[in-house]
XYZ file of C-alpha atoms in Angstrom:
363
model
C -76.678 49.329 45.835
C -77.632 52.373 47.949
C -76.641 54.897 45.206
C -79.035 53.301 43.203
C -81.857 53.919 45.607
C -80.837 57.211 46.284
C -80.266 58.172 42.574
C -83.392 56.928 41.693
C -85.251 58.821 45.128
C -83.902 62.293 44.439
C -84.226 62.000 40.458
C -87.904 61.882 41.532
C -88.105 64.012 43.831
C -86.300 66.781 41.813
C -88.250 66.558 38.570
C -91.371 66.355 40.857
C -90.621 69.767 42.833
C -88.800 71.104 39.653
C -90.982 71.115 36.624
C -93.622 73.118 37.999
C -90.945 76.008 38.681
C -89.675 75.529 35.236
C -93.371 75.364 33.649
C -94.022 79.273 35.609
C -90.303 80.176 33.935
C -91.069 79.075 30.513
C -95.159 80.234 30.630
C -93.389 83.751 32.084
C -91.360 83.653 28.740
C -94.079 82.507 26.591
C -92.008 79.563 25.587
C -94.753 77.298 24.624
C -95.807 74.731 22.066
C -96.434 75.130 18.262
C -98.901 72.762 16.973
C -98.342 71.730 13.312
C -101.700 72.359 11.300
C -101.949 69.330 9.544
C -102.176 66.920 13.078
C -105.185 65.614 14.761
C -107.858 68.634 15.475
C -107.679 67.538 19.132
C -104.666 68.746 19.591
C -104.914 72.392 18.919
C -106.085 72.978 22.338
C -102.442 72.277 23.416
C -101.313 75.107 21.617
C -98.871 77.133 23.679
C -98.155 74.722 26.314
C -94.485 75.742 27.686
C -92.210 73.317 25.946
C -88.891 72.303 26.166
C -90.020 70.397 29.552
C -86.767 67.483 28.863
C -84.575 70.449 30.973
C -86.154 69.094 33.711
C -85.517 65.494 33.418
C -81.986 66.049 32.140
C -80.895 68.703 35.257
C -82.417 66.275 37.747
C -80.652 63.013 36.195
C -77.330 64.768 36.304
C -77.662 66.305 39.820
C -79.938 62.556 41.405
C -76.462 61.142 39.985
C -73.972 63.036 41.585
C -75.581 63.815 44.704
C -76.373 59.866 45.013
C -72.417 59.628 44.795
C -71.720 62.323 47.809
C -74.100 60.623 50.160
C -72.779 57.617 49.658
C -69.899 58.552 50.252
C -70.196 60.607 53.615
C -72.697 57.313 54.722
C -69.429 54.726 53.820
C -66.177 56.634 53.492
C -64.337 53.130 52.571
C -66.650 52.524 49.659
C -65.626 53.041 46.140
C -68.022 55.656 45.180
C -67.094 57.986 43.031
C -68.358 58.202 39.114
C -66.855 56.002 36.425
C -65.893 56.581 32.889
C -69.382 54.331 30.861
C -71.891 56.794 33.856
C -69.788 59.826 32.657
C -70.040 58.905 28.705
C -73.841 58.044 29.092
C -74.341 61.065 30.870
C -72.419 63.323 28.203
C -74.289 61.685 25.464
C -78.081 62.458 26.995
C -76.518 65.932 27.947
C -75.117 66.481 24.120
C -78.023 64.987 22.384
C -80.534 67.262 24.758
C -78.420 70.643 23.347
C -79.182 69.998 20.172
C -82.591 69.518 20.512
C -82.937 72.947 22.985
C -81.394 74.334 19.939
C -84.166 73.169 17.578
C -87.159 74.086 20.054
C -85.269 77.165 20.809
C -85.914 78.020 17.185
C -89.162 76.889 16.730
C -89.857 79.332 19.616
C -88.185 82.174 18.481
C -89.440 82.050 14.531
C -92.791 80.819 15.800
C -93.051 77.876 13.078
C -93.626 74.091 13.756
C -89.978 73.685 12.747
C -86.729 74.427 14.286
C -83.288 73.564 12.954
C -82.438 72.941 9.609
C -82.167 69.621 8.835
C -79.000 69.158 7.481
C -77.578 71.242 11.075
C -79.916 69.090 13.520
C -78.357 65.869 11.791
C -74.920 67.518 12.067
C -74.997 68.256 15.591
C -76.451 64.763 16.467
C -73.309 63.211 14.712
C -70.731 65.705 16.271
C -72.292 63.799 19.518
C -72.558 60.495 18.378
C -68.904 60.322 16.916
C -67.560 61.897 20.088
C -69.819 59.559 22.456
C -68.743 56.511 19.802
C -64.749 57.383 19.870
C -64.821 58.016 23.812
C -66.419 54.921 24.423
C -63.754 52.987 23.030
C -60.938 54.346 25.810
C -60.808 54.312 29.667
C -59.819 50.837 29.085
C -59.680 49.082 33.176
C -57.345 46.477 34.870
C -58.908 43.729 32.812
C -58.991 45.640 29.586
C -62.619 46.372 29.480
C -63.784 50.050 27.616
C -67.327 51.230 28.179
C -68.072 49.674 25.184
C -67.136 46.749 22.358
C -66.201 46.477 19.202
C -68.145 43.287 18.651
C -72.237 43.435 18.295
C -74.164 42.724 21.733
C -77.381 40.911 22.107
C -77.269 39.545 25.775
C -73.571 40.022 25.953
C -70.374 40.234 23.161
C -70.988 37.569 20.402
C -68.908 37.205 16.937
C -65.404 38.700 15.606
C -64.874 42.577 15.977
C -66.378 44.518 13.966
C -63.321 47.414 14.085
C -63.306 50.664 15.456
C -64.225 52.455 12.262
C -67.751 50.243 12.239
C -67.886 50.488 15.452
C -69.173 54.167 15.233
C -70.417 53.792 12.333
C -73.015 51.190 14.411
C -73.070 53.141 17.240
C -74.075 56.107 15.270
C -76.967 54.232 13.108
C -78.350 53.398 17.212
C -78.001 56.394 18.315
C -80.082 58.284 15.531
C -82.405 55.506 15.588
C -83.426 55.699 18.661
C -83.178 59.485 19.620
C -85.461 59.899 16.338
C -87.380 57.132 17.782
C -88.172 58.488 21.136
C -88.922 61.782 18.959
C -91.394 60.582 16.735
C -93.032 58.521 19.833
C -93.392 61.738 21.860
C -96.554 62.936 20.024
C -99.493 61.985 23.025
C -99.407 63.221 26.599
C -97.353 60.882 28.589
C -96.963 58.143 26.097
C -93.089 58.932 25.526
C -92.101 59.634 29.335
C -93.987 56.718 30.366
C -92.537 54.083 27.974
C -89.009 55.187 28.716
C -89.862 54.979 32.521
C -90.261 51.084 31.812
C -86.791 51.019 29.711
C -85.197 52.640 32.764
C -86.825 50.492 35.066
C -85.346 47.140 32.836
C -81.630 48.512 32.809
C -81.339 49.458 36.424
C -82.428 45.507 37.043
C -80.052 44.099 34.065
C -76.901 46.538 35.847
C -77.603 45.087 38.728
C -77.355 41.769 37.984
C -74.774 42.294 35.372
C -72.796 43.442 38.128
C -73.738 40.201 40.823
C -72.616 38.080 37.900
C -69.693 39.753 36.702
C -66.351 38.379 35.590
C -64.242 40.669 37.948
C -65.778 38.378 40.711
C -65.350 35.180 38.873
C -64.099 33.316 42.054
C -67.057 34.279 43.882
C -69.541 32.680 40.989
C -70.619 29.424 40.921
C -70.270 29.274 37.294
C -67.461 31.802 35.909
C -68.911 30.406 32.204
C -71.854 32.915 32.526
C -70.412 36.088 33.658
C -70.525 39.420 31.880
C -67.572 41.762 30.387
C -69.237 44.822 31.249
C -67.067 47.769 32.470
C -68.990 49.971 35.358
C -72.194 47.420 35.062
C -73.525 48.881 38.406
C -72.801 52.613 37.896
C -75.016 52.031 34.848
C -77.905 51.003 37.085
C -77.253 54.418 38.850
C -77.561 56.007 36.125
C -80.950 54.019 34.647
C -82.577 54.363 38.231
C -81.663 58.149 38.316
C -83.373 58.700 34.703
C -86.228 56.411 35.848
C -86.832 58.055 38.861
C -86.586 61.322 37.246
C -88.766 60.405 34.200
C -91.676 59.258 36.717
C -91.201 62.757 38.018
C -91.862 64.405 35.002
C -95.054 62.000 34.229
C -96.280 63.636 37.139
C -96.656 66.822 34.935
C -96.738 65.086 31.649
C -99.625 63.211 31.961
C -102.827 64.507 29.846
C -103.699 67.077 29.974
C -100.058 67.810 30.101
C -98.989 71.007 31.923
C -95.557 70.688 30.005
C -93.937 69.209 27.082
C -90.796 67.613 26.973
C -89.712 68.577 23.262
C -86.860 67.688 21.433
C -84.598 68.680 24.363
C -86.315 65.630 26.335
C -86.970 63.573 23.489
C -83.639 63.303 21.510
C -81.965 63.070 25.127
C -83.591 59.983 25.855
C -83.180 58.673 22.797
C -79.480 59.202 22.958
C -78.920 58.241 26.642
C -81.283 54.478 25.883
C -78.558 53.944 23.279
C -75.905 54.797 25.215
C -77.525 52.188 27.521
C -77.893 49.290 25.838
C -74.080 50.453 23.903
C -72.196 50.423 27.553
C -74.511 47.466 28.878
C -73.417 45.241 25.694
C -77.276 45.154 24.951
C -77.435 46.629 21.762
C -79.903 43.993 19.713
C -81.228 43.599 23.031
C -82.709 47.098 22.484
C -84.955 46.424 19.836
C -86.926 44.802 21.974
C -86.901 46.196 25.539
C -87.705 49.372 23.386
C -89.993 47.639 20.696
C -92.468 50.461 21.030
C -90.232 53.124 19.999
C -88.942 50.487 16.882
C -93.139 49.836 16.244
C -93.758 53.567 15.938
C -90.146 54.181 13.696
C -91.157 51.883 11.610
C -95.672 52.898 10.909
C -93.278 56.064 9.842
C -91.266 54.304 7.346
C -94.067 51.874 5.813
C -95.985 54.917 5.514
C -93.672 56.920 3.740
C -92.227 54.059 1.701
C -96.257 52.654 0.639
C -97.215 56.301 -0.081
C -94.081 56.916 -2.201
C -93.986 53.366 -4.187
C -97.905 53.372 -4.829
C -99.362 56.373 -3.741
C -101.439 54.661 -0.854
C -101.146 55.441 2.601
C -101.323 52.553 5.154
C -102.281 54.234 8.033
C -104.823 57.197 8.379
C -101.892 59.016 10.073
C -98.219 58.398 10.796
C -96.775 58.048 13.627
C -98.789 55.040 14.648
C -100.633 56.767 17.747
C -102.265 59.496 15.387
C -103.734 56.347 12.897
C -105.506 55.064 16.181
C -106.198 58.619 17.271
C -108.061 59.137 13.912
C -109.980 55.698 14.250
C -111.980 57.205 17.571
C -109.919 56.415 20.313
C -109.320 58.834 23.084
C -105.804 60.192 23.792
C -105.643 58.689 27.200
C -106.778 54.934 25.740
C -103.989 55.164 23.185
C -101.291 56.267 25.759
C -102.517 53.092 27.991
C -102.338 50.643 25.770
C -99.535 51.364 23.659
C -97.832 51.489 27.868
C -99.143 48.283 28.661
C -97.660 47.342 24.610
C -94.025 48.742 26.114
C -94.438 46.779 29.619
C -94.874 43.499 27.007
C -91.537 44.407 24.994
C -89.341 45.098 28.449
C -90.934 41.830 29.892
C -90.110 39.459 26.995
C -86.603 41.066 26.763
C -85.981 40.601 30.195
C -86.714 37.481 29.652
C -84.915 36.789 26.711
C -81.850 38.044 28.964
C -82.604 35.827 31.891
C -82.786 32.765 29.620
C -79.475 34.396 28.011
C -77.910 33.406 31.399
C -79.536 30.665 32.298
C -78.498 29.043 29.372
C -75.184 28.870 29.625
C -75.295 28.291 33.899
C-alpha cells in the first residue's frame, strides 16, 4: 500500500516542478500550438502555446513508478516490491501510444499546419502498439495461470466463454483506439481532458486496491472465496493508476485555463491508451464505458454529427466535439470544463458503484 502513496506523491510532485521547465524548453524552441481556423474565435488567443505538454505526465508516471518501487524497497527489504508484468505492459502501452502522438505534434510543428501525421501512418503506428500491447498481454502467465489479461469480455470481472486469442486483440484493439481517440477528441478546453482522467485514475487506484483485498490468491483469508477476483498484479495496477493520477493533477496545475501548456496528442493518445490498458488488465473493460462516460459522450456528439450531417445534410450540434456546441451557445470555457468535470465525477461514481454492487452481490 505504501508504493501507492508514494507513486501517487512523487507523480505529483514531478509533473508539478517539471512542466514549467519543459514549458521554458519548448517556448525556447518555439514548439507551440497551431490553432485550426475553423474552431471557436476564442481560441485563437491560444495560438502558440508550447505543446506537446503529455511529456510531462508520461516521464513523471514512469519515473513516480519506479522510484515508488526503490523506496519501498530500501523502507522493507522483505517485501515483494519489485514491478510486475500487467504495470510493465500498461506502462509500455501509455509509453507507445504517447510516441506516436509526439510524432504527429512533432509534425504539425515542423510543417506549421493544424495537422500532423498522415492518417493512414498515425492509425498504423497506433495498431503496431495495440497488437503488441494485445499479444503481450496474453503471456507472463503466474502460479495460478492468470495473464495480465483475458480472453473472455470483463464488466466487473470475467463473464461468458472465451472469446479466442485472435478476438481477443481484435477487442482489445477496437478499446484501445476508442478510447485514445476519445481522450483526443475530449482534449479541446483547458483542463477539461487532464481533469476528467484525474477522476478515472482516482477510480482504478480504489478498484486495485480492493481487487487486491479480495483476491482469489488469498481465498483462505476471505470470508466468502465466491466473490474474489482473477486479476493478475491487481495492486501494482493501483500503483500505476495513483502514479498517473498524481501526475495528471500535476499537470492541471499548468493546464488549467488559461493554460500555460498543452498536452497534445503525446498526452492525449497516451492516456487514452494507458485507461484501456486499465480497465484491459483490471478485467473492467465494459466497466469503462462508464467510469469514462465523458470521453464515450464526447466520441459519440462526433459520430451523430458526422453521421446526421452525412445522411441528411443537418448538423445536430452547432459544433462537434460536444464542448465547442456549448461553447458556441454562450458559455464560458471555464463553465464548460466544470460541468462537463462534475458530468465525469457522476460517470466514475455510478461505476463505482455498479462495481461495489458487482461484489456485493454475489457476498
Amino acid at each position: 500500500m505504501k508504493q501507492i502513496l508514494f507513486a501517487g506523491v512523487i507523480g505529483l510532485f514531478l509533473t508539478l516542478v517539471g512542466t514549467p521547465l519543459l514549458i521554458k524548453l519548448l517556448a525556447r524552441k518555439g514548439y507551440g500550438q497551431y490553432i485550426r481556423d475553423d474552431g471557436p474565435r476564442e481560441h485563437a488567443s491560444k495560438r502558440g502555446t508550447p505543446t506537446m505538454g503529455g511529456i510531462a505526465f508520461i516521464f513523471a508516471t514512469v519515473a513516480a513508478y519506479f522510484l515508488a518501487k526503490v523506496i519501498t524497497s530500501y523502507l522493507d527489504p522483505d517485501t515483494d516490491a519489485g514491478p510486475t508484468f500487467s504495470g510493465l505492459l500498461v506502462l509500455g502501452l501509455m509509453v507507445g501510444m504517447g510516441l506516436v502522438g509526439f510524432l504527429d505534434d512533432y509534425i504539425k510543428i515542423v510543417k506549421r499546419r493544424s495537422l500532423g501525421l498522415r492518417a493512414k501512418a498515425k492509425m498504423a503506428g497506433q495498431l503496431i502498439v495495440g497488437i503488441g500491447f494485445a499479444v503481450l498481454s496474453l503471456q507472463f502467465a503466474d502460479n495460478r495461470g492468470n495473464t495480465p489479461a483475458s480472453t473472455k469480455l470483463s464488466f466487473i470481472t470475467d463473464f461468458g466463454w472465451s472469446i479466442g486469442p485472435v478476438l481477443f486483440v481484435i477487442w482489445a484493439l477496437f478499446m484501445i483506439l476508442a478510447m485514445s481517440n476519445g481522450v483526443n477528441l475530449t482534449d479541446g478546453l483547458d483542463g477539461l481532458a487532464t481533469g476528467a482522467s484525474v477522476l478515472v485514475f482516482g477510480a482504478y487506484t480504489f478498484i486495485g486496491v480492493w481487487q487486491f483485498q479480495e483476491s482469489c490468491a488469498n481465498a483462505l483469508t476471505l470470508t466468502n472465496p465466491g466473490a474474489c477476483y482473477e486479476v493478475r498484479d491487481p495492486l501494482d495496477l493501483a500503483v500505476v493508476a495513483s502514479a498517473l493520477m498524481g501526475a495528471c493533477l500535476g499537470f492541471l496545475w499548468w493546464n488549467t485555463s488559461p493554460a500555460k501548456i498543452f498536452m497534445g496528442d503525446t498526452g492525449s493518445l497516451a492516456l487514452g491508451g494507458v485507461l484501456a490498458g486499465l480497465a484491459i488488465c483490471s478485467r473492467t473493460e465494459l466497466l469503462m464505458a462508464i467510469l469514462g462516460g465523458l470521453f464515450v459522450l464526447i466520441t459519440m456528439s462526433v459520430v451523430i454529427q458526422v453521421g446526421s450531417f452525412r445522411l441528411t445534410g443537418k448538423r445536430v450540434f452547432r459544433m462537434a466535439p460536444l464542448q465547442h456546441h456549448f461553447e458556441l451557445k454562450g458559455w464560458s470555457e471555464v463553465l464548460v470544463v466544470v460541468r462537463f468535470w462534475i458530468i465525469q465525477g457522476i460517470c466514475v461514481i455510478v461505476g463505482l458503484g455498479l462495481f461495489y454492487a458487482g461484489w456485493a452481490a454475489d457476498k
